[in-house]
Amino acid sequence: MSVDTVPATGWGRTAPTAARPIRLRGYEEAVAAVRGCGARGGIPRGLGRAYGDAAQNAGGAVFDMTALNRVHAIDAEGGTVLCDAGVSLHRLMEVLLPLGWFVPVTPGTRHVTVGGAIGADVHGTNHHVSGSFSRHVLSFELLTADGEIRTVRRGTPLFDATTGGLGLTGMILTATVQLQPVETSLMSVDTERARDLDDLLVRLTTGDRGYRYSVARIDLMARGATTGRAVLTRGDHAPLEALERPGPLAGGARARRDPLAFRPGRFPAPPALLPEGLVNRATVGLFNELWYRRAPRARTGRLRRISAFFHPLDAVPHWNRVYGRGGVVQYQFVVGHGQEEALHRIVRRISGRRCPSFLAVLTRFGDAGPGWLSFPVPGWTLALDVPAALPGLGALLDELDEEVAAAGGRVCVAKDSRLRPELLAAMYPRVDDFRALRAELDPRGVFTSDLSRRLTL
């Protein structure tokens, strides 16, 4: 176990703080670390893909979970897996796809741990059909502040507080997850262009029920009549018979010989030192224009690899470096159905400021899960990456927070690094229940993070 403090940030590379990393290799080490973590407490940390400060703990301990990475059991008939919390979704795909199973929900990166997926209650582009990750978790083992290991099952208050609870109720050690059956490791994908935000919302509302996965990439640099123009990509897991159809096939003959193979592509990482200001209005505007013009007006049935469909940025290691030393802020919010005008106002405000975001996606959420701090609620969610050094960004996001709260929406706390604590209760009505459970379960504040102190959780 390490005794030296080291600086750490989230994936956004903003607001570094120093903590004592403790790499855990088993249950006994985990119990000892929790019982002896000191006055500043500790917080579990997986692969560090949370954008903000959820897995930082200034002056305290950070529990490195990545060595707890065993897949204990797979029920290939019933479609469940029992694994350690430090197992990544990437590793699960490697193990499960050849058996005809896929993870039930995946965010925009597969380099997150199962414990992180539960703690953030991650969502994917299938939320309108499948809900968030916790909906598919049957149970998990949780190491609580008293050093005891509890088996936590669905339908209990501790389950609901932990799913989306950002590691603040305890340390998840193992989890049992229900899986999604698939016949191939390919996706059948339909693509179309939407001329503006109104056109996009109509297409999503009328067509999403026919697809398991649906996501729109919006050009937030477009203004005027084209505000909110987007490329809409929807699809489902390709059946085996799709590999016999004429037309281009991802992987070609190899895919026909081994339809469940998982072979994600990979490009070189960007240099550690890149010129500042590489992501700016000019470069992003040009990129977005070319990207929109190159997209097909309408195309159906294209076969793509799972990695290219779900995780295109994973092919570029350390892609967050392109934002320079200042880092990147990912801002994500949701507003309910019936609040489309609020969505329009926010998109117009962002476009009017010409925020250089080449990664901005809109999806539609379905029913909310039981997690008290889980982000998804029914409605429209927009996520955008913006250079953290953009002048006036803090004031703009504060204004957007107010707009979102006034519309009855919420900001994604799992990606947050700057939300004002007074807005939290307006966005998350169960936050007082969460605080009360934490006070009872962890009166000494053993599980603590920079985020929990900032938001008084």
mmCIF file of N, CA and C in Angstrom, residues 345-430:
data_model
loop_
_atom_site.group_PDB
_atom_site.id
_atom_site.type_symbol
_atom_site.label_atom_id
_atom_site.label_comp_id
_atom_site.label_asym_id
_atom_site.label_seq_id
_atom_site.Cartn_x
_atom_site.Cartn_y
_atom_site.Cartn_z
ATOM 1 N N ARG A 345 -34.267 26.747 -25.952
ATOM 2 C CA ARG A 345 -33.600 27.938 -25.430
ATOM 3 C C ARG A 345 -32.148 27.652 -25.067
ATOM 4 N N ILE A 346 -31.919 26.506 -24.449
ATOM 5 C CA ILE A 346 -30.555 26.163 -24.044
ATOM 6 C C ILE A 346 -29.675 25.944 -25.262
ATOM 7 N N VAL A 347 -30.175 25.202 -26.252
ATOM 8 C CA VAL A 347 -29.390 24.968 -27.464
ATOM 9 C C VAL A 347 -29.102 26.290 -28.177
ATOM 10 N N ARG A 348 -30.092 27.178 -28.256
ATOM 11 C CA ARG A 348 -29.856 28.482 -28.898
ATOM 12 C C ARG A 348 -28.813 29.286 -28.131
ATOM 13 N N ARG A 349 -28.859 29.201 -26.801
ATOM 14 C CA ARG A 349 -27.892 29.949 -26.003
ATOM 15 C C ARG A 349 -26.476 29.420 -26.226
ATOM 16 N N ILE A 350 -26.323 28.107 -26.255
ATOM 17 C CA ILE A 350 -25.000 27.520 -26.476
ATOM 18 C C ILE A 350 -24.510 27.851 -27.884
ATOM 19 N N SER A 351 -25.391 27.727 -28.868
ATOM 20 C CA SER A 351 -25.002 28.017 -30.253
ATOM 21 C C SER A 351 -24.689 29.502 -30.425
ATOM 22 N N GLY A 352 -25.477 30.353 -29.759
ATOM 23 C CA GLY A 352 -25.223 31.781 -29.850
ATOM 24 C C GLY A 352 -23.870 32.172 -29.293
ATOM 25 N N ARG A 353 -23.422 31.463 -28.267
ATOM 26 C CA ARG A 353 -22.096 31.711 -27.702
ATOM 27 C C ARG A 353 -21.002 31.034 -28.505
ATOM 28 N N ARG A 354 -21.400 30.240 -29.486
ATOM 29 C CA ARG A 354 -20.455 29.490 -30.335
ATOM 30 C C ARG A 354 -19.448 28.715 -29.476
ATOM 31 N N CYS A 355 -19.990 27.959 -28.535
ATOM 32 C CA CYS A 355 -19.139 27.094 -27.710
ATOM 33 C C CYS A 355 -18.541 26.003 -28.585
ATOM 34 N N PRO A 356 -17.221 25.898 -28.648
ATOM 35 C CA PRO A 356 -16.594 24.926 -29.549
ATOM 36 C C PRO A 356 -16.672 23.504 -29.001
ATOM 37 N N SER A 357 -17.768 22.831 -29.304
ATOM 38 C CA SER A 357 -17.965 21.455 -28.858
ATOM 39 C C SER A 357 -18.112 20.559 -30.081
ATOM 40 N N PHE A 358 -17.101 19.718 -30.321
ATOM 41 C CA PHE A 358 -17.236 18.781 -31.437
ATOM 42 C C PHE A 358 -17.835 17.453 -30.969
ATOM 43 N N LEU A 359 -18.063 17.338 -29.657
ATOM 44 C CA LEU A 359 -18.698 16.139 -29.127
ATOM 45 C C LEU A 359 -19.935 16.565 -28.357
ATOM 46 N N ALA A 360 -21.077 16.586 -29.019
ATOM 47 C CA ALA A 360 -22.345 16.973 -28.389
ATOM 48 C C ALA A 360 -23.405 15.988 -28.854
ATOM 49 N N VAL A 361 -24.045 15.293 -27.912
ATOM 50 C CA VAL A 361 -24.989 14.247 -28.273
ATOM 51 C C VAL A 361 -26.307 14.441 -27.532
ATOM 52 N N LEU A 362 -27.381 14.166 -28.246
ATOM 53 C CA LEU A 362 -28.727 14.235 -27.689
ATOM 54 C C LEU A 362 -29.349 12.855 -27.750
ATOM 55 N N THR A 363 -29.919 12.405 -26.656
ATOM 56 C CA THR A 363 -30.643 11.135 -26.616
ATOM 57 C C THR A 363 -31.925 11.324 -25.817
ATOM 58 N N ARG A 364 -32.764 10.307 -25.869
ATOM 59 C CA ARG A 364 -34.046 10.356 -25.172
ATOM 60 C C ARG A 364 -34.039 9.323 -24.052
ATOM 61 N N PHE A 365 -34.338 9.770 -22.840
ATOM 62 C CA PHE A 365 -34.396 8.870 -21.696
ATOM 63 C C PHE A 365 -35.797 8.287 -21.560
ATOM 64 N N GLY A 366 -35.840 7.026 -21.097
ATOM 65 C CA GLY A 366 -37.088 6.377 -20.741
ATOM 66 C C GLY A 366 -37.356 6.507 -19.256
ATOM 67 N N ASP A 367 -37.973 5.487 -18.683
ATOM 68 C CA ASP A 367 -38.364 5.536 -17.273
ATOM 69 C C ASP A 367 -37.147 5.647 -16.363
ATOM 70 N N ALA A 368 -37.312 6.385 -15.271
ATOM 71 C CA ALA A 368 -36.244 6.533 -14.289
ATOM 72 C C ALA A 368 -36.069 5.249 -13.500
ATOM 73 N N GLY A 369 -34.844 5.035 -13.009
ATOM 74 C CA GLY A 369 -34.573 3.916 -12.128
ATOM 75 C C GLY A 369 -34.796 4.310 -10.678
ATOM 76 N N PRO A 370 -34.553 3.399 -9.754
ATOM 77 C CA PRO A 370 -34.830 3.676 -8.332
ATOM 78 C C PRO A 370 -33.748 4.459 -7.612
ATOM 79 N N GLY A 371 -32.576 4.652 -8.246
ATOM 80 C CA GLY A 371 -31.463 5.298 -7.552
ATOM 81 C C GLY A 371 -31.789 6.714 -7.104
ATOM 82 N N TRP A 372 -31.517 7.007 -5.855
ATOM 83 C CA TRP A 372 -31.877 8.310 -5.289
ATOM 84 C C TRP A 372 -31.097 9.445 -5.948
ATOM 85 N N LEU A 373 -29.868 9.198 -6.342
ATOM 86 C CA LEU A 373 -29.061 10.211 -7.018
ATOM 87 C C LEU A 373 -28.786 9.832 -8.470
ATOM 88 N N SER A 374 -29.527 8.867 -8.988
ATOM 89 C CA SER A 374 -29.358 8.474 -10.385
ATOM 90 C C SER A 374 -29.837 9.608 -11.285
ATOM 91 N N PHE A 375 -29.084 9.881 -12.334
ATOM 92 C CA PHE A 375 -29.352 11.035 -13.198
ATOM 93 C C PHE A 375 -30.563 10.871 -14.124
ATOM 94 N N PRO A 376 -30.746 9.762 -14.828
ATOM 95 C CA PRO A 376 -31.782 9.726 -15.868
ATOM 96 C C PRO A 376 -33.211 9.821 -15.321
ATOM 97 N N VAL A 377 -33.991 10.689 -15.935
ATOM 98 C CA VAL A 377 -35.440 10.768 -15.769
ATOM 99 C C VAL A 377 -36.025 10.911 -17.162
ATOM 100 N N PRO A 378 -37.304 10.578 -17.364
ATOM 101 C CA PRO A 378 -37.851 10.625 -18.717
ATOM 102 C C PRO A 378 -37.718 12.019 -19.340
ATOM 103 N N GLY A 379 -37.223 12.057 -20.569
ATOM 104 C CA GLY A 379 -37.081 13.337 -21.242
ATOM 105 C C GLY A 379 -35.912 13.360 -22.196
ATOM 106 N N TRP A 380 -35.387 14.560 -22.429
ATOM 107 C CA TRP A 380 -34.318 14.801 -23.395
ATOM 108 C C TRP A 380 -33.033 15.129 -22.659
ATOM 109 N N THR A 381 -31.944 14.457 -23.033
ATOM 110 C CA THR A 381 -30.661 14.741 -22.402
ATOM 111 C C THR A 381 -29.643 15.148 -23.452
ATOM 112 N N LEU A 382 -28.923 16.210 -23.150
ATOM 113 C CA LEU A 382 -27.872 16.721 -24.029
ATOM 114 C C LEU A 382 -26.564 16.731 -23.254
ATOM 115 N N ALA A 383 -25.522 16.161 -23.849
ATOM 116 C CA ALA A 383 -24.181 16.167 -23.257
ATOM 117 C C ALA A 383 -23.222 16.812 -24.241
ATOM 118 N N LEU A 384 -22.389 17.723 -23.742
ATOM 119 C CA LEU A 384 -21.419 18.380 -24.611
ATOM 120 C C LEU A 384 -20.099 18.551 -23.894
ATOM 121 N N ASP A 385 -19.012 18.402 -24.649
ATOM 122 C CA ASP A 385 -17.667 18.646 -24.153
ATOM 123 C C ASP A 385 -17.234 20.042 -24.580
ATOM 124 N N VAL A 386 -16.693 20.825 -23.629
ATOM 125 C CA VAL A 386 -16.276 22.200 -23.892
ATOM 126 C C VAL A 386 -14.910 22.412 -23.247
ATOM 127 N N PRO A 387 -13.976 23.078 -23.927
ATOM 128 C CA PRO A 387 -12.683 23.373 -23.297
ATOM 129 C C PRO A 387 -12.885 24.128 -21.985
ATOM 130 N N ALA A 388 -12.264 23.662 -20.929
ATOM 131 C CA ALA A 388 -12.451 24.279 -19.616
ATOM 132 C C ALA A 388 -11.939 25.709 -19.580
ATOM 133 N N ALA A 389 -10.990 26.045 -20.449
ATOM 134 C CA ALA A 389 -10.408 27.394 -20.453
ATOM 135 C C ALA A 389 -11.217 28.386 -21.282
ATOM 136 N N LEU A 390 -12.371 27.984 -21.821
ATOM 137 C CA LEU A 390 -13.177 28.885 -22.635
ATOM 138 C C LEU A 390 -13.590 30.104 -21.801
ATOM 139 N N PRO A 391 -13.300 31.319 -22.257
ATOM 140 C CA PRO A 391 -13.670 32.503 -21.464
ATOM 141 C C PRO A 391 -15.174 32.561 -21.194
ATOM 142 N N GLY A 392 -15.523 32.841 -19.953
ATOM 143 C CA GLY A 392 -16.926 32.977 -19.580
ATOM 144 C C GLY A 392 -17.678 31.684 -19.421
ATOM 145 N N LEU A 393 -16.974 30.540 -19.469
ATOM 146 C CA LEU A 393 -17.673 29.252 -19.409
ATOM 147 C C LEU A 393 -18.396 29.062 -18.082
ATOM 148 N N GLY A 394 -17.755 29.407 -16.973
ATOM 149 C CA GLY A 394 -18.369 29.203 -15.673
ATOM 150 C C GLY A 394 -19.683 29.945 -15.537
ATOM 151 N N ALA A 395 -19.701 31.213 -15.954
ATOM 152 C CA ALA A 395 -20.932 31.995 -15.864
ATOM 153 C C ALA A 395 -22.016 31.424 -16.762
ATOM 154 N N LEU A 396 -21.632 30.981 -17.967
ATOM 155 C CA LEU A 396 -22.614 30.395 -18.879
ATOM 156 C C LEU A 396 -23.234 29.139 -18.283
ATOM 157 N N LEU A 397 -22.412 28.254 -17.726
ATOM 158 C CA LEU A 397 -22.941 27.011 -17.172
ATOM 159 C C LEU A 397 -23.798 27.279 -15.936
ATOM 160 N N ASP A 398 -23.445 28.279 -15.156
ATOM 161 C CA ASP A 398 -24.310 28.653 -14.027
ATOM 162 C C ASP A 398 -25.694 29.072 -14.533
ATOM 163 N N GLU A 399 -25.730 29.835 -15.613
ATOM 164 C CA GLU A 399 -27.009 30.249 -16.196
ATOM 165 C C GLU A 399 -27.791 29.047 -16.715
ATOM 166 N N LEU A 400 -27.085 28.113 -17.338
ATOM 167 C CA LEU A 400 -27.760 26.918 -17.840
ATOM 168 C C LEU A 400 -28.296 26.070 -16.687
ATOM 169 N N ASP A 401 -27.542 25.992 -15.588
ATOM 170 C CA ASP A 401 -28.035 25.273 -14.404
ATOM 171 C C ASP A 401 -29.381 25.837 -13.954
ATOM 172 N N GLU A 402 -29.467 27.149 -13.896
ATOM 173 C CA GLU A 402 -30.710 27.792 -13.471
ATOM 174 C C GLU A 402 -31.847 27.478 -14.442
ATOM 175 N N GLU A 403 -31.552 27.493 -15.719
ATOM 176 C CA GLU A 403 -32.567 27.192 -16.737
ATOM 177 C C GLU A 403 -33.045 25.749 -16.602
ATOM 178 N N VAL A 404 -32.100 24.845 -16.411
ATOM 179 C CA VAL A 404 -32.440 23.430 -16.264
ATOM 180 C C VAL A 404 -33.293 23.219 -15.015
ATOM 181 N N ALA A 405 -32.881 23.793 -13.895
ATOM 182 C CA ALA A 405 -33.630 23.627 -12.645
ATOM 183 C C ALA A 405 -35.037 24.211 -12.769
ATOM 184 N N ALA A 406 -35.161 25.364 -13.418
ATOM 185 C CA ALA A 406 -36.472 25.988 -13.587
ATOM 186 C C ALA A 406 -37.398 25.128 -14.436
ATOM 187 N N ALA A 407 -36.831 24.333 -15.328
ATOM 188 C CA ALA A 407 -37.626 23.444 -16.181
ATOM 189 C C ALA A 407 -37.893 22.098 -15.517
ATOM 190 N N GLY A 408 -37.485 21.943 -14.248
ATOM 191 C CA GLY A 408 -37.681 20.676 -13.552
ATOM 192 C C GLY A 408 -36.691 19.609 -13.940
ATOM 193 N N GLY A 409 -35.578 20.016 -14.556
ATOM 194 C CA GLY A 409 -34.563 19.054 -14.991
ATOM 195 C C GLY A 409 -33.446 18.918 -13.982
ATOM 196 N N ARG A 410 -32.367 18.277 -14.413
ATOM 197 C CA ARG A 410 -31.229 18.067 -13.527
ATOM 198 C C ARG A 410 -29.943 17.960 -14.329
ATOM 199 N N VAL A 411 -28.847 18.251 -13.664
ATOM 200 C CA VAL A 411 -27.501 18.110 -14.219
ATOM 201 C C VAL A 411 -26.924 16.780 -13.741
ATOM 202 N N CYS A 412 -26.120 16.149 -14.563
ATOM 203 C CA CYS A 412 -25.528 14.857 -14.208
ATOM 204 C C CYS A 412 -24.417 15.058 -13.179
ATOM 205 N N VAL A 413 -24.691 14.670 -11.939
ATOM 206 C CA VAL A 413 -23.726 14.858 -10.858
ATOM 207 C C VAL A 413 -22.492 13.991 -11.065
ATOM 208 N N ALA A 414 -22.640 12.810 -11.646
ATOM 209 C CA ALA A 414 -21.505 11.910 -11.836
ATOM 210 C C ALA A 414 -20.444 12.505 -12.759
ATOM 211 N N LYS A 415 -20.810 13.468 -13.595
ATOM 212 C CA LYS A 415 -19.850 14.115 -14.495
ATOM 213 C C LYS A 415 -19.499 15.528 -14.042
ATOM 214 N N ASP A 416 -20.039 15.939 -12.920
ATOM 215 C CA ASP A 416 -19.984 17.339 -12.519
ATOM 216 C C ASP A 416 -18.678 17.688 -11.819
ATOM 217 N N SER A 417 -18.320 18.977 -11.897
ATOM 218 C CA SER A 417 -17.182 19.485 -11.140
ATOM 219 C C SER A 417 -17.427 20.904 -10.638
ATOM 220 N N ARG A 418 -18.663 21.453 -10.854
ATOM 221 C CA ARG A 418 -18.846 22.858 -10.516
ATOM 222 C C ARG A 418 -20.282 23.244 -10.175
ATOM 223 N N LEU A 419 -21.206 22.324 -10.033
ATOM 224 C CA LEU A 419 -22.584 22.650 -9.689
ATOM 225 C C LEU A 419 -22.655 23.293 -8.308
ATOM 226 N N ARG A 420 -23.486 24.347 -8.167
ATOM 227 C CA ARG A 420 -23.662 24.988 -6.864
ATOM 228 C C ARG A 420 -24.549 24.105 -5.982
ATOM 229 N N PRO A 421 -24.168 23.904 -4.713
ATOM 230 C CA PRO A 421 -24.896 22.952 -3.862
ATOM 231 C C PRO A 421 -26.349 23.332 -3.625
ATOM 232 N N GLU A 422 -26.693 24.613 -3.678
ATOM 233 C CA GLU A 422 -28.074 25.000 -3.405
ATOM 234 C C GLU A 422 -29.044 24.537 -4.492
ATOM 235 N N LEU A 423 -28.530 24.173 -5.669
ATOM 236 C CA LEU A 423 -29.399 23.690 -6.735
ATOM 237 C C LEU A 423 -29.622 22.180 -6.666
ATOM 238 N N LEU A 424 -28.830 21.494 -5.844
ATOM 239 C CA LEU A 424 -28.887 20.039 -5.836
ATOM 240 C C LEU A 424 -30.258 19.526 -5.413
ATOM 241 N N ALA A 425 -30.840 20.086 -4.364
ATOM 242 C CA ALA A 425 -32.126 19.599 -3.865
ATOM 243 C C ALA A 425 -33.243 19.836 -4.871
ATOM 244 N N ALA A 426 -33.162 20.942 -5.627
ATOM 245 C CA ALA A 426 -34.174 21.201 -6.643
ATOM 246 C C ALA A 426 -34.115 20.174 -7.763
ATOM 247 N N MET A 427 -32.915 19.675 -8.036
ATOM 248 C CA MET A 427 -32.745 18.721 -9.131
ATOM 249 C C MET A 427 -32.941 17.276 -8.682
ATOM 250 N N TYR A 428 -32.565 16.972 -7.444
ATOM 251 C CA TYR A 428 -32.612 15.600 -6.929
ATOM 252 C C TYR A 428 -33.451 15.575 -5.644
ATOM 253 N N PRO A 429 -34.752 15.333 -5.743
ATOM 254 C CA PRO A 429 -35.637 15.434 -4.568
ATOM 255 C C PRO A 429 -35.359 14.411 -3.486
ATOM 256 N N ARG A 430 -34.601 13.326 -3.783
ATOM 257 C CA ARG A 430 -34.304 12.334 -2.736
ATOM 258 C C ARG A 430 -32.957 12.584 -2.058
#
